[in-house]
Amino acid sequence: MRYFLSFDTSRLPTEEADIVICGSGIGGLTAAIVLKELGLSPLLLTRGIGNTYYSQGGIAGALHPSDSPYVHLLDTLRAGRYLNDEKATEILVNDGVLRIADLERWGVNFDREGDAYATTTEGGHSFPRVLKVKDYTGREIYTKLLRKVEELSIPVLQGELQEILGEDTLQGLIYSCEGRLRFIRAKALILATGGAASMFRHTSNPSKVRGDGIGIAFRAGASIKNPEFVQFHPTVLKGTNLLISEAVRGEGAYLIDSSGNRFVDELQPRDVVARAIFNVLKHNQEVFLDLRPLIGKGIDLKNRFPTIVSFLKERGIDPEREPIPVVPAAHYYIGGVEVDTSGRTSLAGLYAVGECTCTGVHGANRLASNSLLEGVVFGYRVAYRLYLDVKFLKKNSSNFKNLRDAQGIPGFSFEELKALMWDKVGLERNEEELLKAKRTLLMWFESLKRAEPSVENRQLFDILLVALATVEGALSRKESRGVHYRSDYPYEREVFRRDTLVNPEHVLE
């Protein structure tokens, strides 16, 4: 199904723009700023605050004279279980050092100790190279980049992407605003809509970051790469979507079971720590994150982690006196729209950046604090590539029409999809449960093809497409690697040290 909604662009309110950026996280904002600095006129379309704002930990960068981008590269490859695209990863660690300077140029104030950066260690890093702003690094970056967007007079539209228009070449898009559909005729679109971890019952993602942007691109013809790799954050406050940053474990916090025993090296990569917690929970124990050892090291929790301490105390938990109940939760979608190192997709005129993409830099498991780095590095690169490409892209005067008269209702809800994905496609997977998930998803897929072409059903359809791609990837990868763990294939297999590609024709036909 190429288009889901019923529309006729000749009857819709129409706007024109050379370049539209859909999403206002670090990748989208960086691309907008650089394009404007290069003399172009991007238009920013956003449905609100996304994951960048909520990022607590920091941004990795090999800035210290005793560190090096090469060591950062080795740490990233090790965490990614050597599935990383080495060319893209070299770009990440080398260009990342330069992009830190751009962030400061745009107003970001990283913590310092005297003149030097105050850096910290996070899981998987062999050197304290994570720059931070207390425990609200993402909020600092988001607010300063948004302020720069305003200073540069980059227009910002509030709305939600619904359809990407065009066959072999992008010709425009449809978005919704205040219940109405609108048409933008454009030369190029940069997709920066975030990841799809919210399709699991337990997630750290805000409700507006649903992953349906990946599904829209999939319908437009873009392939999804490595969708089986979903990173589960080890420490989300039980009963909420509020994560407790890995930085607290970097500073020396312990993970303990109901008996008060430590059961894992807290600075192992996230997949190892998350599965260790999951295995304790399976035995009807609880898991707690204990910040009290930090006090013994002379760390003032309120000063170092003001955001975390504040939201814990709002919920009646005093981390200075008691351990914090935690569970793993889906946090970061490592797979995504397949792009090259300049953010280009297989559809001419369609680019993508950030968590909605798979650049290959994370391999099978994202190294902590590499995601903000990926957003700024590849946001910069996509802007420079598009500065050159836009001269060859033409606007089309054609109109687009898709008439669907369906009246059915979906045979499921988003909450049911989240429960299915958590139970069958979560931290531990096996062939039998994955096949059950696939059968259920395909049944729901058929019901959605007959469903009313509403915005709500379109959202559900595109999330379902991403879920199906995730299951297809998990079924095809008959090994355990990084965050993808198969209990029926519990070891890495060299024959599977390759990427997974799910093409639209595998699912949509």
Coordinates of C-alpha atoms in Angstrom, one line a residue:
M1 CA 0.0 0.0 0.0
R2 CA 1.8 3.1 -1.3
Y3 CA -0.4 5.6 0.4
F4 CA -2.7 5.1 3.3
L5 CA -4.8 8.3 3.6
S6 CA -7.4 9.3 1.1
F7 CA -6.5 12.7 -0.4
D8 CA -6.4 14.9 -3.5
T9 CA -3.6 17.5 -3.3
S10 CA -5.3 19.8 -5.8
R11 CA -8.0 20.3 -3.1
L12 CA -5.6 20.8 -0.1
P13 CA -4.0 24.0 1.2
T14 CA -0.6 24.1 -0.5
E15 CA 2.7 25.5 0.5
E16 CA 6.1 25.4 -1.3
A17 CA 9.6 24.9 0.2
D18 CA 12.9 23.8 -1.3
I19 CA 13.8 21.7 1.8
V20 CA 11.6 20.4 4.6
I21 CA 13.1 19.0 7.8
C22 CA 10.7 16.8 9.7
G23 CA 11.7 16.5 13.3
S24 CA 13.4 18.8 15.8
G25 CA 15.9 16.7 17.7
I26 CA 19.6 17.2 17.5
G27 CA 19.8 15.8 14.0
G28 CA 17.0 17.9 12.5
L29 CA 18.1 21.1 14.3
T30 CA 21.7 20.7 13.3
A31 CA 20.7 20.1 9.6
A32 CA 18.5 23.2 9.7
I33 CA 21.2 25.4 11.2
V34 CA 23.9 24.3 8.8
L35 CA 21.7 24.6 5.8
K36 CA 20.8 28.2 6.8
E37 CA 24.4 29.0 7.4
L38 CA 25.1 27.7 3.9
G39 CA 22.6 30.2 2.5
L40 CA 19.6 27.9 1.9
S41 CA 16.1 28.2 3.4
P42 CA 14.9 25.1 5.2
L43 CA 11.5 24.7 6.7
L44 CA 11.2 22.8 10.0
L45 CA 8.1 20.6 10.6
T46 CA 7.7 19.3 14.1
R47 CA 5.1 17.6 16.3
G48 CA 6.9 18.7 19.5
I49 CA 9.7 17.8 21.9
G50 CA 11.4 14.5 21.2
N51 CA 14.1 12.3 22.7
T52 CA 17.0 14.7 22.5
Y53 CA 15.4 16.9 25.1
Y54 CA 15.1 14.0 27.6
S55 CA 18.7 12.8 27.1
Q56 CA 20.4 12.9 30.5
G57 CA 23.8 11.3 30.1
G58 CA 25.9 13.2 27.7
I59 CA 27.7 13.2 24.3
A60 CA 30.9 11.2 23.7
G61 CA 34.0 12.9 22.2
A62 CA 37.7 12.0 22.3
L63 CA 38.9 15.5 23.1
H64 CA 41.4 14.8 25.9
P65 CA 45.1 14.7 24.9
S66 CA 45.3 11.3 26.6
D67 CA 42.4 9.9 24.6
S68 CA 42.0 9.5 20.8
P69 CA 39.3 9.0 18.2
Y70 CA 40.9 5.7 17.4
V71 CA 40.4 4.4 20.9
H72 CA 36.8 5.7 20.8
L73 CA 36.4 3.8 17.5
L74 CA 37.7 0.6 19.2
D75 CA 35.2 1.0 22.1
T76 CA 32.4 1.6 19.6
L77 CA 33.2 -1.5 17.5
R78 CA 33.5 -3.6 20.7
A79 CA 30.2 -2.6 22.0
G80 CA 28.6 -3.1 18.5
R81 CA 30.0 -6.6 18.3
Y82 CA 31.9 -5.7 15.2
L83 CA 28.7 -5.3 13.1
N84 CA 29.4 -1.6 12.7
D85 CA 30.0 0.1 9.4
E86 CA 33.6 1.0 9.9
K87 CA 33.7 3.9 7.4
A88 CA 30.6 5.5 9.1
T89 CA 32.1 4.8 12.6
E90 CA 35.4 6.5 11.7
I91 CA 33.4 9.5 10.5
L92 CA 31.5 9.5 13.8
V93 CA 34.5 9.5 16.1
N94 CA 36.7 11.8 14.0
D95 CA 34.1 14.4 12.9
G96 CA 32.5 14.2 16.3
V97 CA 35.4 16.1 17.9
L98 CA 34.9 18.9 15.5
R99 CA 31.2 19.0 16.0
I100 CA 31.6 19.6 19.7
A101 CA 33.1 22.9 18.7
D102 CA 30.0 23.7 16.6
L103 CA 27.7 22.9 19.6
E104 CA 29.6 25.4 21.7
R105 CA 29.5 27.9 18.9
W106 CA 25.8 27.6 18.9
G107 CA 25.6 28.2 22.6
V108 CA 25.9 24.9 24.4
N109 CA 27.7 25.2 27.7
F110 CA 29.3 21.9 28.8
D111 CA 30.3 21.3 32.4
R112 CA 33.9 22.3 33.1
E113 CA 36.6 21.9 35.8
G114 CA 38.5 25.1 35.4
D115 CA 39.3 25.5 31.7
A116 CA 39.0 21.7 30.9
Y117 CA 35.8 19.8 30.2
A118 CA 34.4 17.8 33.1
T119 CA 34.0 14.4 31.5
T120 CA 32.7 11.2 32.9
T121 CA 32.8 7.4 32.1
E122 CA 29.8 5.4 30.9
G123 CA 29.4 1.7 30.2
G124 CA 31.6 0.4 27.4
H125 CA 34.0 3.4 27.3
S126 CA 37.6 2.8 28.2
F127 CA 38.2 6.5 28.9
P128 CA 36.1 9.3 30.6
R129 CA 35.2 11.0 27.3
V130 CA 31.5 11.8 27.9
L131 CA 30.8 15.6 28.0
K132 CA 27.8 16.5 30.0
V133 CA 25.6 19.3 31.4
K134 CA 24.9 17.8 34.9
D135 CA 22.1 15.3 34.1
Y136 CA 20.2 17.3 31.5
T137 CA 22.7 17.4 28.5
G138 CA 19.9 16.8 26.0
R139 CA 17.8 19.6 27.3
E140 CA 20.7 22.0 27.1
I141 CA 21.5 21.0 23.5
Y142 CA 17.9 21.1 22.4
T143 CA 17.1 24.6 23.9
K144 CA 20.3 26.2 22.6
L145 CA 19.9 24.8 19.1
L146 CA 16.2 25.8 19.0
R147 CA 17.3 29.3 20.1
K148 CA 19.8 29.3 17.2
V149 CA 17.0 28.3 14.8
E150 CA 14.9 31.2 16.0
E151 CA 17.9 33.6 15.7
L152 CA 18.4 32.5 12.1
S153 CA 14.7 33.0 11.4
I154 CA 14.2 29.4 10.2
P155 CA 10.4 28.9 9.9
V156 CA 8.9 26.3 12.2
L157 CA 5.6 24.6 11.5
Q158 CA 3.7 22.6 14.1
G159 CA 2.3 19.5 12.4
E160 CA 2.8 15.8 11.8
L161 CA 4.1 14.1 8.7
Q162 CA 1.4 11.8 7.1
E163 CA 2.5 10.9 3.5
I164 CA 5.7 11.2 1.4
L165 CA 4.7 11.9 -2.2
G166 CA 6.5 10.8 -5.3
E167 CA 7.5 7.6 -7.0
D168 CA 11.2 7.5 -8.0
T169 CA 11.9 11.1 -6.8
L170 CA 10.4 12.9 -3.8
Q171 CA 7.9 15.6 -4.9
G172 CA 6.4 16.7 -1.7
L173 CA 4.6 15.6 1.5
I174 CA 1.3 15.8 3.3
Y175 CA 1.2 16.8 6.9
S176 CA -1.7 17.3 9.4
C177 CA -2.2 20.4 11.5
E178 CA -5.2 21.0 13.8
G179 CA -7.1 18.2 12.3
R180 CA -6.6 19.3 8.6
L181 CA -4.4 17.9 5.9
R182 CA -2.0 20.2 4.1
F183 CA 0.3 19.7 1.1
I184 CA 3.9 21.0 0.8
R185 CA 5.5 20.8 -2.6
A186 CA 9.2 20.4 -2.0
K187 CA 12.5 19.4 -3.6
A188 CA 13.8 17.5 -0.6
L189 CA 12.8 16.1 2.7
I190 CA 15.1 15.3 5.6
L191 CA 13.4 12.8 7.9
A192 CA 14.5 13.3 11.6
T193 CA 11.4 11.7 13.3
G194 CA 13.1 9.6 16.0
G195 CA 13.2 5.9 16.7
A196 CA 10.6 3.2 17.4
A197 CA 11.3 1.9 20.9
S198 CA 7.8 3.1 22.0
M199 CA 6.3 0.0 20.2
F200 CA 7.2 -2.0 23.4
R201 CA 5.1 -2.0 26.6
H202 CA 8.0 -0.8 28.7
T203 CA 9.8 2.2 27.1
S204 CA 11.7 5.3 28.0
N205 CA 10.4 7.2 25.0
P206 CA 7.9 10.1 25.2
S207 CA 4.5 9.3 23.8
K208 CA 4.9 11.5 20.6
V209 CA 8.0 9.5 19.5
R210 CA 6.3 6.4 18.0
G211 CA 8.5 5.3 15.1
D212 CA 5.7 5.8 12.5
G213 CA 8.0 8.1 10.5
I214 CA 10.1 5.1 9.6
G215 CA 7.0 3.3 8.4
I216 CA 6.1 6.3 6.2
A217 CA 9.5 6.2 4.6
F218 CA 9.2 2.4 4.2
R219 CA 5.9 2.9 2.2
A220 CA 7.7 5.5 0.1
G221 CA 10.2 2.8 -1.0
A222 CA 13.1 3.1 1.5
S223 CA 14.6 -0.1 3.0
I224 CA 14.8 -0.7 6.7
K225 CA 18.3 -1.8 7.9
N226 CA 19.1 -4.0 11.0
P227 CA 15.6 -3.6 12.6
E228 CA 16.1 -6.5 15.0
F229 CA 18.5 -4.4 17.1
V230 CA 16.6 -2.6 19.8
Q231 CA 18.5 -1.4 22.8
F232 CA 16.8 -1.8 26.2
H233 CA 17.9 0.7 28.8
P234 CA 18.8 -1.2 32.0
T235 CA 17.5 1.3 34.5
V236 CA 14.1 2.9 34.1
L237 CA 12.2 3.7 37.2
K238 CA 9.7 0.9 37.8
G239 CA 6.2 1.8 36.7
T240 CA 7.2 4.9 34.6
N241 CA 9.0 5.8 31.4
L242 CA 11.6 7.8 33.4
L243 CA 15.1 6.5 32.8
I244 CA 17.9 6.9 35.3
S245 CA 21.0 7.8 33.4
E246 CA 23.9 5.4 32.9
A247 CA 26.0 8.2 34.2
V248 CA 25.0 7.3 37.8
R249 CA 26.6 3.9 37.3
G250 CA 29.5 5.6 35.7
E251 CA 30.0 7.5 38.9
G252 CA 29.8 4.4 41.0
A253 CA 26.1 3.4 41.7
Y254 CA 25.4 -0.3 42.3
L255 CA 22.8 -2.6 41.0
I256 CA 21.4 -4.9 43.7
D257 CA 18.8 -7.6 44.0
S258 CA 16.1 -8.0 46.7
S259 CA 18.7 -9.4 49.1
G260 CA 21.1 -6.5 48.6
N261 CA 23.6 -8.5 46.5
R262 CA 25.3 -7.0 43.4
F263 CA 24.9 -9.4 40.4
V264 CA 26.6 -7.6 37.4
D265 CA 29.5 -5.3 36.6
E266 CA 27.5 -2.1 36.2
L267 CA 29.8 -0.7 33.6
Q268 CA 29.3 -3.5 31.1
P269 CA 27.6 -2.5 27.8
R270 CA 23.9 -2.0 28.1
D271 CA 22.7 -5.3 26.6
V272 CA 24.7 -7.2 29.1
V273 CA 23.4 -5.2 32.1
A274 CA 19.8 -5.2 30.8
R275 CA 19.7 -9.0 30.4
A276 CA 21.3 -9.5 33.8
I277 CA 18.5 -7.4 35.4
F278 CA 15.9 -9.2 33.3
N279 CA 17.2 -12.6 34.5
V280 CA 16.9 -11.5 38.2
L281 CA 13.4 -10.2 37.6
K282 CA 12.4 -13.6 36.0
H283 CA 13.2 -15.2 39.4
N284 CA 10.6 -13.1 41.1
Q285 CA 13.1 -10.8 42.7
E286 CA 13.2 -7.0 42.4
V287 CA 16.2 -5.0 41.2
F288 CA 17.3 -1.7 42.7
L289 CA 19.8 1.0 41.7
D290 CA 21.7 2.1 44.8
L291 CA 23.1 5.7 44.6
R292 CA 24.2 5.8 48.2
P293 CA 27.8 4.6 47.3
L294 CA 28.2 7.9 45.5
I295 CA 27.7 9.8 48.7
G296 CA 30.5 7.9 50.2
K297 CA 32.7 9.1 47.4
G298 CA 31.9 12.7 48.2
I299 CA 29.4 13.3 45.3
D300 CA 26.6 15.7 46.0
L301 CA 23.6 13.9 44.4
K302 CA 21.4 17.0 44.2
N303 CA 24.2 19.0 42.4
R304 CA 25.4 16.2 40.1
F305 CA 22.0 14.7 39.2
P306 CA 19.4 17.4 39.9
T307 CA 16.9 16.2 37.4
I308 CA 17.0 12.6 38.6
V309 CA 16.8 13.5 42.3
S310 CA 13.9 15.8 41.6
F311 CA 11.7 13.4 39.8
L312 CA 12.5 10.6 42.3
K313 CA 11.5 12.8 45.2
E314 CA 8.3 13.8 43.4
R315 CA 7.5 10.1 43.5
G316 CA 8.4 9.6 47.2
I317 CA 11.8 8.1 46.7
D318 CA 14.8 9.6 48.5
P319 CA 18.0 8.3 46.7
E320 CA 20.2 9.5 49.5
R321 CA 18.4 7.1 51.9
E322 CA 17.0 4.2 49.9
P323 CA 17.7 2.2 46.7
I324 CA 15.5 2.8 43.6
P325 CA 13.4 0.1 42.0
V326 CA 14.2 -0.3 38.3
V327 CA 13.3 -2.4 35.3
P328 CA 14.8 -2.6 31.7
A329 CA 12.8 -0.7 29.0
A330 CA 13.0 -0.3 25.3
H331 CA 15.1 2.8 24.8
Y332 CA 16.9 3.1 21.4
Y333 CA 16.0 1.7 18.0
I334 CA 19.4 0.9 16.5
G335 CA 17.9 -0.1 13.1
G336 CA 16.1 2.3 10.9
V337 CA 15.9 3.8 7.4
E338 CA 18.9 2.7 5.3
V339 CA 21.1 5.7 4.5
D340 CA 24.6 6.3 3.2
T341 CA 27.2 8.4 5.1
S342 CA 25.5 11.6 3.8
G343 CA 22.0 10.7 4.9
R344 CA 20.7 9.8 1.4
T345 CA 18.1 7.1 1.1
S346 CA 17.2 5.1 -2.0
L347 CA 14.5 7.6 -2.9
A348 CA 16.0 10.7 -4.6
G349 CA 15.3 13.8 -2.6
L350 CA 14.6 11.9 0.6
Y351 CA 17.2 12.1 3.3
A352 CA 17.2 11.0 6.9
V353 CA 19.2 11.6 10.1
G354 CA 19.2 10.6 13.7
E355 CA 17.5 7.6 15.4
C356 CA 15.1 7.0 12.5
T357 CA 18.1 5.9 10.4
C358 CA 20.6 3.1 10.4
T359 CA 24.0 4.6 9.5
G360 CA 25.7 1.5 10.8
V361 CA 27.7 3.4 13.5
H362 CA 26.1 1.4 16.4
G363 CA 26.5 -2.1 15.0
A364 CA 24.6 -4.5 17.2
N365 CA 24.6 -2.4 20.3
R366 CA 24.9 1.4 20.7
L367 CA 27.8 2.6 22.9
A368 CA 26.5 5.0 25.5
S369 CA 26.4 8.7 24.5
N370 CA 27.1 8.0 20.9
S371 CA 23.5 8.9 19.8
L372 CA 23.7 12.6 20.4
L373 CA 27.1 12.5 18.6
E374 CA 25.5 10.7 15.7
G375 CA 22.8 13.3 15.4
V376 CA 25.1 16.3 15.2
V377 CA 27.8 14.6 13.0
F378 CA 25.3 13.3 10.4
G379 CA 23.0 16.3 10.7
Y380 CA 26.0 18.4 9.6
R381 CA 26.9 15.9 6.8
V382 CA 23.4 15.7 5.4
A383 CA 23.2 19.5 5.2
Y384 CA 26.4 19.8 3.2
R385 CA 25.3 16.9 0.9
L386 CA 21.9 18.5 0.3
Y387 CA 23.5 21.9 -0.3
L388 CA 25.1 20.3 -3.4
D389 CA 22.3 18.0 -4.4
V390 CA 19.5 20.5 -4.2
K391 CA 20.8 22.2 -7.4
F392 CA 19.9 19.1 -9.3
L393 CA 16.5 18.5 -7.7
K394 CA 13.4 19.9 -9.4
K395 CA 10.0 20.7 -8.1
N396 CA 7.1 19.0 -9.9
S397 CA 3.8 20.8 -10.6
S398 CA 1.9 17.5 -10.5
N399 CA -0.9 16.8 -8.1
F400 CA -1.4 13.5 -6.3
K401 CA -4.5 11.6 -5.6
N402 CA -5.3 8.5 -3.5
L403 CA -8.9 7.6 -3.0
R404 CA -9.7 4.9 -0.4
D405 CA -13.3 4.3 0.6
A406 CA -12.6 1.8 3.4
Q407 CA -14.8 1.9 6.5
G408 CA -13.4 -0.9 8.7
I409 CA -11.8 -0.6 12.1
P410 CA -8.4 -2.0 13.2
G411 CA -8.5 -5.4 14.8
F412 CA -6.2 -4.3 17.6
S413 CA -5.0 -1.3 19.6
F414 CA -1.6 0.3 20.0
E415 CA -1.4 -1.0 23.6
E416 CA -2.0 -4.6 22.3
L417 CA 0.8 -4.2 19.8
K418 CA 3.1 -2.9 22.6
A419 CA 2.2 -5.9 24.7
L420 CA 2.8 -8.4 21.8
M421 CA 6.2 -6.8 21.0
W422 CA 7.3 -6.9 24.7
D423 CA 6.2 -10.5 25.3
K424 CA 7.4 -12.0 22.0
V425 CA 10.1 -9.7 20.6
G426 CA 11.7 -8.3 23.8
L427 CA 15.0 -8.9 25.6
E428 CA 15.0 -12.6 24.9
R429 CA 13.7 -14.1 21.7
N430 CA 13.2 -17.5 20.1
E431 CA 11.8 -18.9 16.8
E432 CA 8.5 -20.1 18.2
E433 CA 7.5 -16.8 19.9
L434 CA 8.7 -14.8 16.9
L435 CA 6.6 -16.8 14.5
K436 CA 3.6 -16.3 16.8
A437 CA 4.3 -12.5 16.8
K438 CA 4.5 -12.6 13.0
R439 CA 1.2 -14.4 12.5
T440 CA -0.6 -11.9 14.8
L441 CA 1.0 -8.9 13.1
L442 CA 0.1 -10.2 9.6
M443 CA -3.5 -10.7 10.8
W444 CA -3.6 -7.1 12.1
F445 CA -2.0 -5.9 8.9
E446 CA -4.9 -7.3 6.9
S447 CA -7.4 -5.6 9.2
L448 CA -5.7 -2.3 8.8
K449 CA -5.7 -2.5 5.0
R450 CA -9.5 -2.5 5.2
A451 CA -9.6 0.2 7.9
E452 CA -10.9 3.8 7.5
P453 CA -8.1 6.0 6.1
S454 CA -7.9 8.2 9.2
V455 CA -4.8 9.8 10.7
E456 CA -5.0 7.6 13.7
N457 CA -5.2 4.4 11.6
R458 CA -2.3 5.7 9.5
Q459 CA -0.2 6.0 12.6
L460 CA -1.1 2.5 13.7
F461 CA -0.4 1.1 10.2
D462 CA 3.1 2.6 10.0
I463 CA 4.1 1.5 13.5
L464 CA 2.8 -2.0 12.5
L465 CA 5.1 -2.0 9.5
V466 CA 8.1 -1.2 11.7
A467 CA 7.1 -4.0 14.1
L468 CA 6.8 -6.4 11.2
A469 CA 10.2 -5.4 9.9
T470 CA 11.6 -5.9 13.4
V471 CA 10.2 -9.4 13.6
E472 CA 11.5 -10.3 10.1
G473 CA 14.9 -9.2 11.1
A474 CA 14.9 -11.1 14.4
L475 CA 13.7 -14.3 12.6
S476 CA 16.4 -14.0 9.9
R477 CA 19.3 -13.5 12.4
K478 CA 19.7 -16.9 13.9
E479 CA 22.4 -15.9 16.4
S480 CA 22.8 -13.7 19.5
R481 CA 24.7 -10.5 18.9
G482 CA 24.6 -7.3 20.9
V483 CA 21.1 -6.4 21.9
H484 CA 19.6 -9.2 19.8
Y485 CA 19.4 -12.3 22.0
R486 CA 18.0 -15.6 20.7
S487 CA 17.7 -18.2 23.5
D488 CA 17.6 -20.9 20.7
Y489 CA 20.8 -19.5 19.2
P490 CA 22.7 -18.1 22.2
Y491 CA 26.1 -17.5 20.6
E492 CA 27.4 -15.2 17.9
R493 CA 27.9 -16.9 14.5
E494 CA 30.4 -15.5 12.1
V495 CA 28.1 -16.2 9.1
F496 CA 25.7 -13.6 10.5
R497 CA 28.2 -10.8 10.8
R498 CA 26.3 -9.0 8.1
D499 CA 23.5 -6.4 7.9
T500 CA 19.8 -7.3 7.6
L501 CA 17.8 -5.4 4.9
V502 CA 14.0 -5.5 4.9
N503 CA 12.6 -4.1 1.6
P504 CA 9.1 -2.8 1.2
E505 CA 8.1 -5.5 -1.2
H506 CA 8.8 -8.1 1.5
V507 CA 6.0 -6.7 3.6
L508 CA 3.7 -4.5 1.6
E509 CA 2.8 -6.9 -1.3

